[in-house]
CSV table of N, CA and C in Angstrom, one decimal:
chain,number,residue,atom,x,y,z
A,1,MET,N,0.8,-1.2,0.0
A,1,MET,CA,0.0,0.0,0.0
A,1,MET,C,0.9,1.3,0.0
A,2,ALA,N,0.6,2.2,-0.8
A,2,ALA,CA,1.4,3.4,-0.9
A,2,ALA,C,1.2,4.3,0.3
A,3,LYS,N,2.3,5.0,0.6
A,3,LYS,CA,2.3,5.9,1.8
A,3,LYS,C,1.4,7.1,1.5
A,4,LYS,N,0.8,7.6,2.5
A,4,LYS,CA,-0.1,8.7,2.3
A,4,LYS,C,0.8,10.0,2.4
A,5,ARG,N,0.6,10.8,1.4
A,5,ARG,CA,1.4,12.1,1.3
A,5,ARG,C,0.8,13.1,2.2
A,6,LYS,N,1.6,13.9,2.9
A,6,LYS,CA,1.1,15.0,3.7
A,6,LYS,C,0.8,16.2,2.7
A,7,SER,N,-0.3,16.9,3.1
A,7,SER,CA,-0.6,18.0,2.3
A,7,SER,C,0.4,19.1,2.6
A,8,PRO,N,0.7,19.9,1.6
A,8,PRO,CA,1.7,21.0,1.8
A,8,PRO,C,1.2,22.0,2.8
A,9,SER,N,2.0,22.3,3.8
A,9,SER,CA,1.6,23.4,4.7
A,9,SER,C,2.6,24.5,4.7
A,10,SER,N,2.2,25.6,5.2
A,10,SER,CA,3.2,26.7,5.3
A,10,SER,C,4.1,26.5,6.4
A,11,PRO,N,5.4,26.9,6.3
A,11,PRO,CA,6.4,26.7,7.3
A,11,PRO,C,6.1,27.6,8.5
A,12,ARG,N,6.6,27.2,9.7
A,12,ARG,CA,6.5,28.0,10.9
A,12,ARG,C,7.5,29.1,10.8
A,13,VAL,N,7.0,30.3,11.0
A,13,VAL,CA,7.9,31.5,10.9
A,13,VAL,C,7.7,32.4,12.1
A,14,HIS,N,8.7,33.2,12.4
A,14,HIS,CA,8.6,34.2,13.4
A,14,HIS,C,7.5,35.2,13.1
A,15,PRO,N,6.7,35.6,14.0
A,15,PRO,CA,5.6,36.5,13.7
A,15,PRO,C,6.0,37.8,13.0
A,16,ASP,N,7.2,38.3,13.2
A,16,ASP,CA,7.7,39.5,12.6
A,16,ASP,C,7.9,39.3,11.1
A,17,LEU,N,8.1,38.0,10.7
A,17,LEU,CA,8.4,37.7,9.3
A,17,LEU,C,7.2,37.1,8.6
A,18,LYS,N,6.1,37.1,9.2
A,18,LYS,CA,4.8,36.6,8.6
A,18,LYS,C,4.6,37.3,7.3
A,19,GLY,N,4.4,36.5,6.3
A,19,GLY,CA,4.1,37.0,4.9
A,19,GLY,C,5.3,37.3,4.1
A,20,PHE,N,6.5,37.1,4.7
A,20,PHE,CA,7.7,37.3,3.9
A,20,PHE,C,7.8,36.3,2.8
A,21,SER,N,8.2,36.8,1.6
A,21,SER,CA,8.3,36.0,0.4
A,21,SER,C,9.6,36.3,-0.3
A,22,ILE,N,10.3,35.2,-0.8
A,22,ILE,CA,11.5,35.4,-1.6
A,22,ILE,C,11.4,34.4,-2.7
A,23,ASP,N,11.7,34.9,-3.9
A,23,ASP,CA,11.7,34.1,-5.1
A,23,ASP,C,12.9,34.5,-6.0
A,24,VAL,N,13.3,33.5,-6.9
A,24,VAL,CA,14.3,33.8,-7.9
A,24,VAL,C,13.6,33.7,-9.2
A,25,ASP,N,13.7,34.7,-10.1
A,25,ASP,CA,13.0,34.7,-11.4
A,25,ASP,C,13.9,33.9,-12.4
A,26,ALA,N,13.4,33.9,-13.6
A,26,ALA,CA,14.1,33.1,-14.7
A,26,ALA,C,15.5,33.7,-15.0
A,27,LEU,N,15.7,34.9,-14.7
A,27,LEU,CA,17.0,35.5,-15.0
A,27,LEU,C,18.0,35.4,-13.8
A,28,GLY,N,17.5,34.8,-12.7
A,28,GLY,CA,18.4,34.6,-11.6
A,28,GLY,C,18.3,35.8,-10.6
A,29,GLU,N,17.4,36.7,-10.8
A,29,GLU,CA,17.3,37.9,-9.9
A,29,GLU,C,16.4,37.5,-8.7
A,30,ILE,N,16.8,37.9,-7.5
A,30,ILE,CA,16.1,37.6,-6.3
A,30,ILE,C,15.0,38.7,-6.1
A,31,ARG,N,13.8,38.2,-5.9
A,31,ARG,CA,12.7,39.1,-5.7
A,31,ARG,C,12.1,38.9,-4.3
A,32,MET,N,12.0,40.0,-3.5
A,32,MET,CA,11.5,39.9,-2.1
A,32,MET,C,10.4,40.9,-1.9
A,33,ASN,N,9.6,40.6,-0.9
A,33,ASN,CA,8.5,41.6,-0.6
A,33,ASN,C,8.9,42.4,0.6
A,34,ARG,N,10.1,42.3,1.1
A,34,ARG,CA,10.7,43.1,2.2
A,34,ARG,C,12.0,43.7,1.7
A,35,SER,N,12.4,44.8,2.3
A,35,SER,CA,13.7,45.4,1.9
A,35,SER,C,14.8,44.7,2.7
A,36,LEU,N,16.0,44.8,2.2
A,36,LEU,CA,17.2,44.2,2.8
A,36,LEU,C,17.4,44.9,4.2
A,37,GLU,N,17.1,46.2,4.3
A,37,GLU,CA,17.3,46.9,5.6
A,37,GLU,C,16.4,46.3,6.6
A,38,GLU,N,15.1,46.0,6.3
A,38,GLU,CA,14.2,45.3,7.2
A,38,GLU,C,14.7,44.0,7.7
A,39,ILE,N,15.2,43.2,6.8
A,39,ILE,CA,15.7,41.9,7.1
A,39,ILE,C,17.0,42.0,8.0
A,40,GLY,N,17.9,42.9,7.6
A,40,GLY,CA,19.1,43.2,8.4
A,40,GLY,C,18.7,43.6,9.8
A,41,GLN,N,17.7,44.5,10.0
A,41,GLN,CA,17.3,44.9,11.3
A,41,GLN,C,16.8,43.8,12.1
A,42,PHE,N,16.0,42.9,11.5
A,42,PHE,CA,15.4,41.7,12.2
A,42,PHE,C,16.5,40.8,12.7
A,43,LEU,N,17.5,40.6,11.8
A,43,LEU,CA,18.6,39.7,12.2
A,43,LEU,C,19.5,40.3,13.3
A,44,LYS,N,19.7,41.6,13.3
A,44,LYS,CA,20.4,42.3,14.4
A,44,LYS,C,19.7,42.1,15.7
A,45,GLU,N,18.4,42.2,15.7
A,45,GLU,CA,17.6,42.1,17.0
A,45,GLU,C,17.5,40.6,17.5
A,46,HIS,N,17.5,39.6,16.6
A,46,HIS,CA,17.2,38.3,17.0
A,46,HIS,C,18.3,37.3,16.9
A,47,MET,N,19.4,37.6,16.3
A,47,MET,CA,20.5,36.7,16.2
A,47,MET,C,21.6,37.0,17.2
A,48,PRO,N,22.2,36.0,17.8
A,48,PRO,CA,23.3,36.3,18.8
A,48,PRO,C,24.5,36.9,18.0
A,49,ALA,N,25.2,37.8,18.7
A,49,ALA,CA,26.4,38.4,18.0
A,49,ALA,C,27.5,37.3,17.9
A,50,GLU,N,28.2,37.4,16.8
A,50,GLU,CA,29.4,36.5,16.6
A,50,GLU,C,30.5,37.0,17.5
A,51,PRO,N,31.3,36.0,18.0
A,51,PRO,CA,32.5,36.5,18.8
A,51,PRO,C,33.5,37.1,17.9
A,52,SER,N,34.1,38.2,18.4
A,52,SER,CA,35.2,38.8,17.6
A,52,SER,C,36.4,37.9,17.6
A,53,SER,N,37.3,38.2,16.7
A,53,SER,CA,38.5,37.4,16.5
A,53,SER,C,39.4,37.3,17.7
A,54,SER,N,39.3,38.4,18.6
A,54,SER,CA,40.1,38.4,19.8
A,54,SER,C,39.5,37.5,20.9
A,55,GLU,N,38.3,37.1,20.8
A,55,GLU,CA,37.6,36.2,21.7
A,55,GLU,C,37.8,34.8,21.4
A,56,GLU,N,38.2,34.4,20.2
A,56,GLU,CA,38.3,33.1,19.8
A,56,GLU,C,39.6,32.5,20.4
A,57,PRO,N,39.5,31.2,20.9
A,57,PRO,CA,40.7,30.6,21.4
A,57,PRO,C,41.7,30.4,20.4
A,58,PRO,N,43.0,30.5,20.7
A,58,PRO,CA,44.1,30.2,19.7
A,58,PRO,C,44.1,28.8,19.3
A,59,VAL,N,44.4,28.6,18.0
A,59,VAL,CA,44.5,27.3,17.5
A,59,VAL,C,45.8,26.6,17.9
A,60,PRO,N,45.8,25.5,18.5
A,60,PRO,CA,47.0,24.8,19.0
A,60,PRO,C,47.9,24.4,17.8
A,61,ARG,N,49.2,24.6,17.9
A,61,ARG,CA,50.1,24.2,16.8
A,61,ARG,C,50.5,22.8,17.0
A,62,THR,N,50.7,22.2,15.9
A,62,THR,CA,51.2,20.8,15.9
A,62,THR,C,52.7,20.8,15.9
A,63,GLU,N,53.3,19.7,16.2
A,63,GLU,CA,54.8,19.6,16.3
A,63,GLU,C,55.4,19.9,14.9
A,64,GLU,N,54.7,19.6,13.9
A,64,GLU,CA,55.3,19.8,12.5
A,64,GLU,C,55.4,21.3,12.2
A,65,GLU,N,54.5,22.1,12.8
A,65,GLU,CA,54.5,23.5,12.5
A,65,GLU,C,55.6,24.3,13.2
A,66,GLU,N,56.1,23.7,14.3
A,66,GLU,CA,57.1,24.4,15.1
A,66,GLU,C,58.5,24.3,14.6
């Protein structure tokens, strides 16, 4: 017996991004219904900051490198 296919459902998204749509047209151009500034602001507010290079632990050297 064939497996029952699930009906397509919309993905779970953050309420601030509700209705966000992004597509790539036939020429390879990206089309969005929100500006890059809006998306950047959302990411600044909701994503943790990356550690700066001074906070990263040093990479241990192998005997061959010394």
